mmCIF file of C-alpha atoms (C1' of nucleotides) in Angstrom:
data_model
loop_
_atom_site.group_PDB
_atom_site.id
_atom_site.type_symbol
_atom_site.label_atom_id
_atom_site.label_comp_id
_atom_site.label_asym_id
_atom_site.label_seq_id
_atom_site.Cartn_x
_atom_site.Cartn_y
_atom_site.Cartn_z
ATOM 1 C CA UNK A 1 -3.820 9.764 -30.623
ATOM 2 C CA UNK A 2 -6.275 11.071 -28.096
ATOM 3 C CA UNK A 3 -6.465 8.652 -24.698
ATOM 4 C CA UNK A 4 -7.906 10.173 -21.656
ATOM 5 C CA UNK A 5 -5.640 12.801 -20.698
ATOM 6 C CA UNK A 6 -5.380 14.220 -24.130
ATOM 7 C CA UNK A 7 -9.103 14.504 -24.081
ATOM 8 C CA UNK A 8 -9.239 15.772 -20.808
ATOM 9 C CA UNK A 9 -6.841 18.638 -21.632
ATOM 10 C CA UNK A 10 -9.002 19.492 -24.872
ATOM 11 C CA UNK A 11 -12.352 19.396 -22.742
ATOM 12 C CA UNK A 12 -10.872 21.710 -20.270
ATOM 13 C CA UNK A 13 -9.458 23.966 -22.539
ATOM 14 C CA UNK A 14 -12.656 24.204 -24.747
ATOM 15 C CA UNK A 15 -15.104 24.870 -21.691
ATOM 16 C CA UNK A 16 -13.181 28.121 -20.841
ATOM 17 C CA UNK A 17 -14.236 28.942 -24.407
ATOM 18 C CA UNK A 18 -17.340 27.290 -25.275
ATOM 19 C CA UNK A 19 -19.503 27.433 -22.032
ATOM 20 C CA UNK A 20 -22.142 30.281 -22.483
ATOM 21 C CA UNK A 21 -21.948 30.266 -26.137
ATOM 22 C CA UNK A 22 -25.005 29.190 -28.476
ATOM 23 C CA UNK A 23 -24.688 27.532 -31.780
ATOM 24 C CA UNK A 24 -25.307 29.370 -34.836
ATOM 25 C CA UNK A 25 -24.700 26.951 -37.886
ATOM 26 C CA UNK A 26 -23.491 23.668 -38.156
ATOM 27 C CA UNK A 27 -22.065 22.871 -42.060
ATOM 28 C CA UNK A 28 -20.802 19.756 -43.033
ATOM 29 C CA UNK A 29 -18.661 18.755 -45.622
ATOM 30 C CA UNK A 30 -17.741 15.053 -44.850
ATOM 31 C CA UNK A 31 -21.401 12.937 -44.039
ATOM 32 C CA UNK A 32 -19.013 10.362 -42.669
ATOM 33 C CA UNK A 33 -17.892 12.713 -39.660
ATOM 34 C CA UNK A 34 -20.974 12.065 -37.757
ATOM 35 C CA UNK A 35 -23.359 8.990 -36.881
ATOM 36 C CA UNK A 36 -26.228 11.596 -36.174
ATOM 37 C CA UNK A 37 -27.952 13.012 -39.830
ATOM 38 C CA UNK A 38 -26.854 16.457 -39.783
ATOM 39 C CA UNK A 39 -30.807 17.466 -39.521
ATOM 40 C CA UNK A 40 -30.580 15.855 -36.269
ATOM 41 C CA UNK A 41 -27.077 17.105 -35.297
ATOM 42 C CA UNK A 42 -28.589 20.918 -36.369
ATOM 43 C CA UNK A 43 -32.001 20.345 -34.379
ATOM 44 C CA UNK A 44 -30.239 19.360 -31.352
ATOM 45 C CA UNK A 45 -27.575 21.776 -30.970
ATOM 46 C CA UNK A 46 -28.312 25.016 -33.521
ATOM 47 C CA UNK A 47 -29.715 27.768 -31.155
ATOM 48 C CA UNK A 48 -29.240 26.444 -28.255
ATOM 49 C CA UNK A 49 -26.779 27.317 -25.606
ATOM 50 C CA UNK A 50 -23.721 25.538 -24.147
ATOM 51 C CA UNK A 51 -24.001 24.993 -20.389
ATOM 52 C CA UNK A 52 -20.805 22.535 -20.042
ATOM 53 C CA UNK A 53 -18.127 20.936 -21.863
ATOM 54 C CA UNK A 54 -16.265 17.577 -19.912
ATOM 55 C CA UNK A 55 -15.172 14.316 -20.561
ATOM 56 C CA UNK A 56 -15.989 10.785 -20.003
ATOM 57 C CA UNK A 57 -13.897 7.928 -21.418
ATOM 58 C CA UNK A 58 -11.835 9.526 -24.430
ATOM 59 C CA UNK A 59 -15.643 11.117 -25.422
ATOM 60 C CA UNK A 60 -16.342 14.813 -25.375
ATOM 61 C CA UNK A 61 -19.367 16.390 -24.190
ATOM 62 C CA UNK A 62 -20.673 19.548 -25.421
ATOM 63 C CA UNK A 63 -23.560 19.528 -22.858
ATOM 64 C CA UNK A 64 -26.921 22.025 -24.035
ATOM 65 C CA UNK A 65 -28.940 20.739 -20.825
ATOM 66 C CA UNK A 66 -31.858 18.459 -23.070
ATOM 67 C CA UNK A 67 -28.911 17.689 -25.461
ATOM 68 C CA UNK A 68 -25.848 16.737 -25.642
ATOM 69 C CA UNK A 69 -22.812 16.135 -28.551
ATOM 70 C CA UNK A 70 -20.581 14.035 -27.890
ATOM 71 C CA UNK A 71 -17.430 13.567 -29.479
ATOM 72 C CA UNK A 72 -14.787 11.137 -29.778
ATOM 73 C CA UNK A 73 -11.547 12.144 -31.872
ATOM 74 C CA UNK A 74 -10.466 8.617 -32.099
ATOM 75 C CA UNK A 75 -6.950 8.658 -33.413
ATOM 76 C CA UNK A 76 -6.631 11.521 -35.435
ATOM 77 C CA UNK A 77 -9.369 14.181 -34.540
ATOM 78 C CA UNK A 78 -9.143 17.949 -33.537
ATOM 79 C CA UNK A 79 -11.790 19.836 -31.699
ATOM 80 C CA UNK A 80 -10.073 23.605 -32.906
ATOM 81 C CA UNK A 81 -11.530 26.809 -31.594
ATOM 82 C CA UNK A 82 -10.942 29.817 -33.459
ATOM 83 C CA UNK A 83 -12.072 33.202 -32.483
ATOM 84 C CA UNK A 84 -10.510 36.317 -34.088
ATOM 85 C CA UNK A 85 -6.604 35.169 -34.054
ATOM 86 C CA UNK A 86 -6.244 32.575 -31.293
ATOM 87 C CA UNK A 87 -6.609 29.119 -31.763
ATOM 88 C CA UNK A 88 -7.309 26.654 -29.065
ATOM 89 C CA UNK A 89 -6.543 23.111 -30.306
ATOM 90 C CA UNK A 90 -6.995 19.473 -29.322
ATOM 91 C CA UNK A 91 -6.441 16.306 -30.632
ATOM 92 C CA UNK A 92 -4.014 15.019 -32.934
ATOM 93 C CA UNK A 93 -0.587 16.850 -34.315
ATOM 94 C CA UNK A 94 -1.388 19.319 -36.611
ATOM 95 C CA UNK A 95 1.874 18.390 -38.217
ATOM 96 C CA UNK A 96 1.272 17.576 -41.916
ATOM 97 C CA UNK A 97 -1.957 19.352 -41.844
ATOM 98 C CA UNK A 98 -1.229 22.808 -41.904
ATOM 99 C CA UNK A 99 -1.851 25.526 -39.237
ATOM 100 C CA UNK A 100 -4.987 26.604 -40.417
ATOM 101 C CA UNK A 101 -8.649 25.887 -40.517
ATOM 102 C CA UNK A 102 -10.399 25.400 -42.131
ATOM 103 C CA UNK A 103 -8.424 22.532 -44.251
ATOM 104 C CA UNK A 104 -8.711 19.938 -46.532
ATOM 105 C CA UNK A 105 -9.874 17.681 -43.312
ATOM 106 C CA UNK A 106 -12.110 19.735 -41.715
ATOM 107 C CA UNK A 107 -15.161 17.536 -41.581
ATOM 108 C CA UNK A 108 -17.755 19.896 -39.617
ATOM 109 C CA UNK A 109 -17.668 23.905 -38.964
ATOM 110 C CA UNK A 110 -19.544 25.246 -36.215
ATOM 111 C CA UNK A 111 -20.208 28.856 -35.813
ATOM 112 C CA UNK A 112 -21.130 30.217 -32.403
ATOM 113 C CA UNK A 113 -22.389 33.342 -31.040
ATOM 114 C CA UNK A 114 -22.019 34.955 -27.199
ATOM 115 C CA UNK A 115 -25.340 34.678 -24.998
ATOM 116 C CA UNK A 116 -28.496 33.074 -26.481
ATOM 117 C CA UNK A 117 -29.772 36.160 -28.464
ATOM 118 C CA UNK A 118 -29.624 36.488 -32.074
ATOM 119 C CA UNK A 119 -28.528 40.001 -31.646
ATOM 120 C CA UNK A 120 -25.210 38.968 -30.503
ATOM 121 C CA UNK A 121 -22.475 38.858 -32.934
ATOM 122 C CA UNK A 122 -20.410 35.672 -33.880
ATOM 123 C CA UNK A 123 -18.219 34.786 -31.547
ATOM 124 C CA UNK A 124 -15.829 32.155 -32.738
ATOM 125 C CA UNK A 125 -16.321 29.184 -34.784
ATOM 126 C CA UNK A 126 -15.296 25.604 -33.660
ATOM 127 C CA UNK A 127 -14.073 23.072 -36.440
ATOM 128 C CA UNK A 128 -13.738 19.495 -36.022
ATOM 129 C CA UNK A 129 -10.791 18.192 -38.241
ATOM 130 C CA UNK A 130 -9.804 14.487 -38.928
ATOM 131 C CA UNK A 131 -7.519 13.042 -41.266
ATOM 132 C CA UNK A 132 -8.293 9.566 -40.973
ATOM 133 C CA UNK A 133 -12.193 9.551 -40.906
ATOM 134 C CA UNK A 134 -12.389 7.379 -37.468
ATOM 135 C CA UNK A 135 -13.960 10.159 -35.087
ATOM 136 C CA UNK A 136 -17.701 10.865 -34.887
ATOM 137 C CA UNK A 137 -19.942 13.276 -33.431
ATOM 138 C CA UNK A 138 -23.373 11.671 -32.163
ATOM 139 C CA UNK A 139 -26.185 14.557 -31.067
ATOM 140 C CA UNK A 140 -28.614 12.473 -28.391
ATOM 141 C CA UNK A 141 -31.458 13.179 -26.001
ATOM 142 C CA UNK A 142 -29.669 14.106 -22.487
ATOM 143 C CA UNK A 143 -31.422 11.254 -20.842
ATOM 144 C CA UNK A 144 -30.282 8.738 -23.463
ATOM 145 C CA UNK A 145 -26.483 9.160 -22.863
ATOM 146 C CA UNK A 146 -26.681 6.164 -20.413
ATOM 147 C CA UNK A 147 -26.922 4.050 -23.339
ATOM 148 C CA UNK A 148 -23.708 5.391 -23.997
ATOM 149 C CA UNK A 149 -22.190 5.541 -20.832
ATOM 150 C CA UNK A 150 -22.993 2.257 -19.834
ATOM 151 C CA UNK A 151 -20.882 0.718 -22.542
ATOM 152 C CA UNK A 152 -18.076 2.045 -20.454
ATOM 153 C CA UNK A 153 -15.972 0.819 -17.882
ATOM 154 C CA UNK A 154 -14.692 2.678 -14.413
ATOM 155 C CA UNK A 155 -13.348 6.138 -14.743
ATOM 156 C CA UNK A 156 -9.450 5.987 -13.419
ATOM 157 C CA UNK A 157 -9.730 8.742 -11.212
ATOM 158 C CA UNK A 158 -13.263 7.391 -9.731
ATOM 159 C CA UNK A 159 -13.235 6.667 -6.005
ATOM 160 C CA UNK A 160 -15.613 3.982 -6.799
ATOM 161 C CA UNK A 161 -12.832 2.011 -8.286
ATOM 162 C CA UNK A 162 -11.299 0.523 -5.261
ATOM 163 C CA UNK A 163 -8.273 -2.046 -5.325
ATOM 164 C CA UNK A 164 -10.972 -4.595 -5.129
ATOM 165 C CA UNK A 165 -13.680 -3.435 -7.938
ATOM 166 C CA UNK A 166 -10.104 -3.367 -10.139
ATOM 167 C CA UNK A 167 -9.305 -7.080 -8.877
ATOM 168 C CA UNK A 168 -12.804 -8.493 -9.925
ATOM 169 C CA UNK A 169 -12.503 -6.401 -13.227
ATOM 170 C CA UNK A 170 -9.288 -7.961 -14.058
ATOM 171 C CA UNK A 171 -10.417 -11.212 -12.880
ATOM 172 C CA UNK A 172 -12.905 -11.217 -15.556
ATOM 173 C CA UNK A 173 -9.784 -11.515 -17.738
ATOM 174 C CA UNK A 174 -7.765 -13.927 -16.580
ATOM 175 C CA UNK A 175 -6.997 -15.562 -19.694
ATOM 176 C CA UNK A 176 -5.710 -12.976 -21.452
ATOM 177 C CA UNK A 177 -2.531 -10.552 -21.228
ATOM 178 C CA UNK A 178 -2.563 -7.607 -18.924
ATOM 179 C CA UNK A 179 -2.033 -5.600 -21.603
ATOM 180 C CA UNK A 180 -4.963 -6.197 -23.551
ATOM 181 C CA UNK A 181 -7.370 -6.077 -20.294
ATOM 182 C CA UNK A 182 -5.947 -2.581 -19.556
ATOM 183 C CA UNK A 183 -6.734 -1.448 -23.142
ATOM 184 C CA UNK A 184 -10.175 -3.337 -22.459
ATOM 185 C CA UNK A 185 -12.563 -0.013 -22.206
ATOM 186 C CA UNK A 186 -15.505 -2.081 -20.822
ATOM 187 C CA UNK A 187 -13.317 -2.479 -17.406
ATOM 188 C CA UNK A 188 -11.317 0.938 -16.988
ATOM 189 C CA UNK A 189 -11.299 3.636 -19.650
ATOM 190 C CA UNK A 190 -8.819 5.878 -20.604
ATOM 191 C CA UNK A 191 -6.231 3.839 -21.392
ATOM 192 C CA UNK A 192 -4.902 3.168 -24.698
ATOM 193 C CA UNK A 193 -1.485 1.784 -26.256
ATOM 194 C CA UNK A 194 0.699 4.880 -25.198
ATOM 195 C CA UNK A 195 -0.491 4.814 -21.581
ATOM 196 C CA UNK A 196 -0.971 1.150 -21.143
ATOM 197 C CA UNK A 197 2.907 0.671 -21.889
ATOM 198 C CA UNK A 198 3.805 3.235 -19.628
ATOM 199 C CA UNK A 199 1.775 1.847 -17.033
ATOM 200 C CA UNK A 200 3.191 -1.209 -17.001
ATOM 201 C CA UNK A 201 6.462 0.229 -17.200
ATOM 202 C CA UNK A 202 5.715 1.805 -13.760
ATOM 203 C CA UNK A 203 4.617 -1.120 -12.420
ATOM 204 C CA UNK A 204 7.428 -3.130 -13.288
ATOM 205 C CA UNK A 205 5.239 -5.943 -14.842
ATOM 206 C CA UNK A 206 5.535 -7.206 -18.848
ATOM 207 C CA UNK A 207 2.596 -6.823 -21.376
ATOM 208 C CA UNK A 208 2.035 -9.661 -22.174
ATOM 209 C CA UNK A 209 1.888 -11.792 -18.464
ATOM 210 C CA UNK A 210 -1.792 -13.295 -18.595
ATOM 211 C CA UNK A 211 -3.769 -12.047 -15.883
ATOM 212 C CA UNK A 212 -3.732 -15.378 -14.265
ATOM 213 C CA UNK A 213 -0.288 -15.232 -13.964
ATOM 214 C CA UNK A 214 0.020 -12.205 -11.874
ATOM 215 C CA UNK A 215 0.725 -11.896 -8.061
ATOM 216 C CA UNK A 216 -1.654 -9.419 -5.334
ATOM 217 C CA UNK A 217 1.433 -7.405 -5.173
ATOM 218 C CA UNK A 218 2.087 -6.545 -9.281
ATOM 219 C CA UNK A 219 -2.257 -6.314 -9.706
ATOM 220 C CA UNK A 220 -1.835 -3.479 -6.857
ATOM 221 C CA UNK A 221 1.145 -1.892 -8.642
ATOM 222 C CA UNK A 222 -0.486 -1.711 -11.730
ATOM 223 C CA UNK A 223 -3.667 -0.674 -9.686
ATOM 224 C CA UNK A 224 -1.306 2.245 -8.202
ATOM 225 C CA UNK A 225 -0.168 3.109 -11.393
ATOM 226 C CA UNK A 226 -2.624 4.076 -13.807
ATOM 227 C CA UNK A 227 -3.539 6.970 -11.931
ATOM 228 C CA UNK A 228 -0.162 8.751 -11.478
ATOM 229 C CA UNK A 229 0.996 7.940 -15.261
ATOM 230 C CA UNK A 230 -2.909 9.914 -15.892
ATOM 231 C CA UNK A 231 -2.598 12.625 -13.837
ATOM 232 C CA UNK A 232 1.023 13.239 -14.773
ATOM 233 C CA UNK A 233 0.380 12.995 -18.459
ATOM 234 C CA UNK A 234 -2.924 15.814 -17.689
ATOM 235 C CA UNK A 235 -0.734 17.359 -16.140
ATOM 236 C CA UNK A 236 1.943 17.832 -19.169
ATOM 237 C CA UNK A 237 -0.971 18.371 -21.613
ATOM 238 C CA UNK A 238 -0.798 15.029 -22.853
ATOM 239 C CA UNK A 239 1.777 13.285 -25.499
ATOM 240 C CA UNK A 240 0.274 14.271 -28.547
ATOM 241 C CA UNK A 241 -0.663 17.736 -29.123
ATOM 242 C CA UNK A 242 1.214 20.338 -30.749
ATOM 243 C CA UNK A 243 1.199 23.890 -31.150
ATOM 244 C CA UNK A 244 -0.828 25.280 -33.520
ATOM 245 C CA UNK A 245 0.119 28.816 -33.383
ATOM 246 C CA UNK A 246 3.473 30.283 -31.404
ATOM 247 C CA UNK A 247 3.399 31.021 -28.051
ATOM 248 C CA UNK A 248 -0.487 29.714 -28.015
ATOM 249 C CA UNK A 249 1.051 27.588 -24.779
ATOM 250 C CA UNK A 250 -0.507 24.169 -26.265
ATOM 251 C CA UNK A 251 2.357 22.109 -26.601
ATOM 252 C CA UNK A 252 1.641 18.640 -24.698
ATOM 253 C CA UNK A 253 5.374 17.785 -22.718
ATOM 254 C CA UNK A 254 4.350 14.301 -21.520
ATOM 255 C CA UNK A 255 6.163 12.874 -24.736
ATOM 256 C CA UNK A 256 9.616 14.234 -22.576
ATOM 257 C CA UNK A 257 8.571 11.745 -19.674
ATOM 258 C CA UNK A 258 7.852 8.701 -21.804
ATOM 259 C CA UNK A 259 9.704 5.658 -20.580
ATOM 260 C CA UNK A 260 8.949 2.933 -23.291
ATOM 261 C CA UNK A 261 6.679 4.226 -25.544
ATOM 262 C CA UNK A 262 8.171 4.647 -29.182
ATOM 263 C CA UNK A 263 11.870 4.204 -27.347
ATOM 264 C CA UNK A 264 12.643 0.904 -28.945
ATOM 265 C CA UNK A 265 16.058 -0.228 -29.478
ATOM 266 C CA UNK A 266 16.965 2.963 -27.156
ATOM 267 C CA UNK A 267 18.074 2.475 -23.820
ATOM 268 C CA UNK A 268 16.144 2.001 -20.589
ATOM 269 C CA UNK A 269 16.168 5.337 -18.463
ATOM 270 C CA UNK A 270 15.732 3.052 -15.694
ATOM 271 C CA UNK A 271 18.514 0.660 -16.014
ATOM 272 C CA UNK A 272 20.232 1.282 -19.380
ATOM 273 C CA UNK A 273 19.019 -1.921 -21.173
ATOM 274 C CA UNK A 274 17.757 -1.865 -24.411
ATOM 275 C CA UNK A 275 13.998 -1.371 -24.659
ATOM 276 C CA UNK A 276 12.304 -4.696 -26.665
ATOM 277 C CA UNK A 277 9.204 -4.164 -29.022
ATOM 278 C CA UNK A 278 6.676 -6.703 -29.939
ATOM 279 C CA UNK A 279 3.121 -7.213 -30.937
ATOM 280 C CA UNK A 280 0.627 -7.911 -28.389
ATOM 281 C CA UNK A 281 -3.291 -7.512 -28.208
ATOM 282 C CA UNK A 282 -2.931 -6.532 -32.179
ATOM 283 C CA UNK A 283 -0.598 -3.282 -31.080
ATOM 284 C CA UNK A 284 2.936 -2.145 -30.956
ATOM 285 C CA UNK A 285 4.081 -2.778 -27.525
ATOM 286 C CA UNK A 286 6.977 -1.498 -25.604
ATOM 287 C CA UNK A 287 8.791 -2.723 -22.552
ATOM 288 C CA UNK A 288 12.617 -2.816 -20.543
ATOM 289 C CA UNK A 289 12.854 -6.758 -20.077
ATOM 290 C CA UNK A 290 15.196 -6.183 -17.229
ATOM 291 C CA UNK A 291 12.494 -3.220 -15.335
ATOM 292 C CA UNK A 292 9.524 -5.324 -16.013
ATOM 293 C CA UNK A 293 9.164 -8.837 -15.034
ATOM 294 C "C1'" DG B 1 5.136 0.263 -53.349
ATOM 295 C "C1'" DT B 2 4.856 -1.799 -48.755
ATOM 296 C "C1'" DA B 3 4.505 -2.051 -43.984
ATOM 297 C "C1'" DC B 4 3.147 0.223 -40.079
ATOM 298 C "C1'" DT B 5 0.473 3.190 -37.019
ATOM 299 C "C1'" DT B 6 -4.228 3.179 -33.568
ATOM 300 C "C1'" DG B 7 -9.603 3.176 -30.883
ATOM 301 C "C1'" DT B 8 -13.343 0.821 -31.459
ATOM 302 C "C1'" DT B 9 -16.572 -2.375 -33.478
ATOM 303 C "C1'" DG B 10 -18.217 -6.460 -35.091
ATOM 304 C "C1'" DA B 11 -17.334 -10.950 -37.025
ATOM 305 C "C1'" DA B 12 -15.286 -15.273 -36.297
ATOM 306 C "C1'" DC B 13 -13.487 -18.528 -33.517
ATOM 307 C "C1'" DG B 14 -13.227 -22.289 -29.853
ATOM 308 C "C1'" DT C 1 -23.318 -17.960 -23.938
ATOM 309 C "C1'" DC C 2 -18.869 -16.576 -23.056
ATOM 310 C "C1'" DG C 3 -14.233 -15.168 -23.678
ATOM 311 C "C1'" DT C 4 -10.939 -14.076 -26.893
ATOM 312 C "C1'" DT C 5 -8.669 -12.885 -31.255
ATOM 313 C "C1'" DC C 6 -8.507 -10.529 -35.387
ATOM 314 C "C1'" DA C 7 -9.808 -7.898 -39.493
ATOM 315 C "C1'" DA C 8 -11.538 -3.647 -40.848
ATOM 316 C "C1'" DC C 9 -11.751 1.183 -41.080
ATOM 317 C "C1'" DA C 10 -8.445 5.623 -43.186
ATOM 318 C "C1'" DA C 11 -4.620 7.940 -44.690
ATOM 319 C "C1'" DG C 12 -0.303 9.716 -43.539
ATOM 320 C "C1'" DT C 13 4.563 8.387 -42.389
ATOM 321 C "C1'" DA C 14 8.902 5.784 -42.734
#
DNA sequence: GTACTTGTTGAACG
DNA sequence: TCGTTCAACAAGTA
């Protein structure tokens, strides 16, 4: 399940790969996979050459200057580069789906070649994989990805979002849990159910106090928060991913320093109570109701 | 076989 | 209009 850091690990370790690399085919075998007709998706990104790959929400970029793809793995998509025998992978477990691509779910196969000339040789070939269907790749106009972007909220690790732009965010959610304005993307992205929990583990505060309800002192907490659980996750390589091949170093660790998240009915590593589940906001939702108040 | 899992959207609700 | 909740999507897992 992709939330930011997840993405941001895949983005990062696909523009060490991708960047300088021009698209040679695009085949599709699932029309579902993509909002974009795959006449679009082809005239926007065959030939031309990749100047960036980043992130921005849980979307990826693949950035060719006048156009972009962007992709968003929702819960169980892969971005997989393959080039002779190494793999570098992205997205969800590759658990029950085998170790290689392509596979059953591989819903779009890109081959690429180094440099922009046709006289280069292929170069690797990028597959995007997903089991459950929910991921899309959209090909736009550079200049249109506003439209986009300004469906989204702050970025986490924006200095724009002060303590106060988060306070008037929240505030435009008063009546409703923390929990479910957190996982609100429209106020700060990123966050989804694994990270949300753990945030407001961190923070000490319980998913489902309204916003109303909440004090200066647990809003700046869970202000505090959101970045470290982030930037530690990105820093572990997220919860989710696995290793595709041995020794390809892709193993995300952050599942190790989860607190609450899928530890229900185990103890608290805080205090030794026993973490409670419930359903909140429509999602599984884990907490230590001694730690969080 | 059934319940459960999740990110996002859009419908339905008050 | 606004804020909020909830079903729907898909398919693998327990």
């Amino acid at each position: 399940m992709p939330e930011l850091p997840e993405v941001e690990t895949v983005a990062g370790d696909l523009k060490k790969v991708l960047v300088g690399k021009t698209i040679k085919s695009i085949i599709s075998f699932d029309k579902k996979t993509f909002v974009t007709s795959l006449p679009s998706l082809r005239r926007a990104a065959l030939g031309h050459k990749i100047i960036d790959v980043r992130r921005r929400a849980k979307m990826l970029i693949i950035d060719f200057g006048k156009h972009l793809l962007v992709v968003h793995l929702k819960m169980t998509g892969q971005l997989i580069f393959q080039s002779n025998k190494k793999l570098i992978a992205g997205g969800h477990p590759i658990v029950s789906t085998g170790t290689t691509v392509p596979n059953k779910f591989t819903r779009l196969v890109f081959t690429l070649r180094d440099g922009g000339s046709p006289r280069f040789g292929e170069a690797g070939t990028l597959y995007f994989n997903d089991i459950r269907k929910f991921g899309w790749v959209k090909a736009i106009k550079a200049d249109e990805f506003s439209v986009i972007d300004n469906a989204y909220g702050h970025e986490p690790f924006d200095k724009a979002l002060t303590f106060e732009k988060f306070l008037s965010l929240i505030n435009r959610r008063l009546r409703t849990s923390i929990k479910a304005a957190l996982l609100d993307q429209k106020l700060v992205v990123g966050l989804g159910n694994i990270y949300v929990d753990e945030v407001l583990f961190k923070a000490g505060v319980r998913p489902a106090r309204l916003v109303k309800t909440l004090t200066l002192s647990e809003k700046k907490k869970i202000y505090l928060a959101i970045p470290v659980i982030l930037k530690k996750a990105i820093l572990k390589r997220g919860t989710t991913f696995s290793n595709f091949r041995d020794g390809a170093g892709q193993k995300g660790n952050f599942v190790a320093y989860l607190k609450v998240y899928g530890r229900a009915g185990k103890v608290c590593k805080n205090c030794g109570q026993l973490i409670k589940k419930i359903r909140l906001a429509g999602r599984g939702t884990h907490f230590c109701p001694n730690c969080q108040k």
